[in-house]
Amino acid sequence: MRASARSTRWAWGSTWGCPPVPVHRSDAVAFLLAHAYGAQRLVYVKDRDLGTTTVSAAEVRDRGDGPVDPLVLDLMAPAKHVREIQVVNGRSSGALSDAVNGKPAGTVIVA
């Protein structure tokens, strides 16, 4: 293969021939998978304590220091299935079990 043909073949990617880095990070991918499976809510496990509260996605977006990627908050608005996400502290004993069982734990963000 000629050098010019090789360089045009990978013109859509980076200079090393790799595809570009997607804008969806792990939080957004988890949200998209939950939505594709038809889940009503999603539980994120983070390594920081956020307290037990319920806030709207708009409030989290306005504060700018949200526990999830801002793209997730943008995806929540038009989502048909996932209407709330719950963020729990993974270092707290029993927090994930409580969240999965529907008990109050961590921060709940509603669309």
CSV table of C-alpha atoms in Angstrom, one decimal, residues 19-88:
chain,number,residue,atom,x,y,z
A,19,PRO,CA,-10.1,6.2,16.1
A,20,PRO,CA,-10.9,9.4,18.0
A,21,VAL,CA,-11.7,9.2,21.7
A,22,PRO,CA,-15.5,9.1,22.2
A,23,VAL,CA,-17.2,11.8,24.2
A,24,HIS,CA,-19.1,9.2,26.2
A,25,ARG,CA,-17.3,8.3,29.4
A,26,SER,CA,-18.0,5.5,31.8
A,27,ASP,CA,-20.9,7.3,33.5
A,28,ALA,CA,-22.6,8.1,30.2
A,29,VAL,CA,-22.1,4.6,28.9
A,30,ALA,CA,-23.7,3.1,32.0
A,31,PHE,CA,-26.6,5.4,31.6
A,32,LEU,CA,-27.1,4.5,27.9
A,33,LEU,CA,-26.9,0.8,28.7
A,34,ALA,CA,-29.5,1.2,31.5
A,35,HIS,CA,-31.7,3.1,29.2
A,36,ALA,CA,-31.3,0.5,26.4
A,37,TYR,CA,-32.3,-2.3,28.9
A,38,GLY,CA,-35.4,-0.2,30.0
A,39,ALA,CA,-34.3,0.3,33.6
A,40,GLN,CA,-36.3,2.9,35.6
A,41,ARG,CA,-33.3,4.0,37.7
A,42,LEU,CA,-29.5,3.6,37.8
A,43,VAL,CA,-27.2,3.3,40.8
A,44,TYR,CA,-23.7,4.7,40.6
A,45,VAL,CA,-21.1,3.7,43.2
A,46,LYS,CA,-18.6,6.5,43.8
A,47,ASP,CA,-15.8,6.8,46.4
A,48,ARG,CA,-17.0,10.0,48.0
A,49,ASP,CA,-19.8,10.8,50.5
A,50,LEU,CA,-22.5,12.9,49.1
A,51,GLY,CA,-25.1,12.7,51.9
A,52,THR,CA,-28.7,11.6,51.6
A,53,THR,CA,-30.7,14.0,49.5
A,54,THR,CA,-32.9,14.3,46.4
A,55,VAL,CA,-32.1,17.0,43.8
A,56,SER,CA,-33.1,17.7,40.3
A,57,ALA,CA,-30.8,17.3,37.3
A,58,ALA,CA,-31.1,21.0,36.6
A,59,GLU,CA,-29.8,21.9,40.1
A,60,VAL,CA,-26.8,19.6,39.8
A,61,ARG,CA,-26.0,21.0,36.3
A,62,ASP,CA,-26.2,24.6,37.7
A,63,ARG,CA,-23.9,23.9,40.6
A,64,GLY,CA,-21.3,22.4,38.2
A,65,ASP,CA,-19.8,20.0,40.8
A,66,GLY,CA,-22.0,17.1,40.1
A,67,PRO,CA,-21.1,13.5,41.0
A,68,VAL,CA,-21.6,12.3,37.4
A,69,ASP,CA,-20.5,13.5,34.0
A,70,PRO,CA,-22.5,16.5,32.8
A,71,LEU,CA,-23.4,14.5,29.7
A,72,VAL,CA,-25.5,12.1,31.9
A,73,LEU,CA,-27.5,15.1,33.0
A,74,ASP,CA,-28.1,16.1,29.4
A,75,LEU,CA,-29.1,12.5,28.5
A,76,MET,CA,-31.6,12.4,31.4
A,77,ALA,CA,-33.9,15.1,30.0
A,78,PRO,CA,-35.1,13.2,26.8
A,79,ALA,CA,-34.8,9.7,28.3
A,80,LYS,CA,-37.9,7.6,28.3
A,81,HIS,CA,-36.9,5.0,30.8
A,82,VAL,CA,-34.3,6.1,33.3
A,83,ARG,CA,-35.9,8.9,35.2
A,84,GLU,CA,-33.6,8.9,38.3
A,85,ILE,CA,-30.1,8.0,39.2
A,86,GLN,CA,-28.8,7.3,42.6
A,87,VAL,CA,-25.2,7.9,43.7
A,88,VAL,CA,-23.9,6.0,46.7
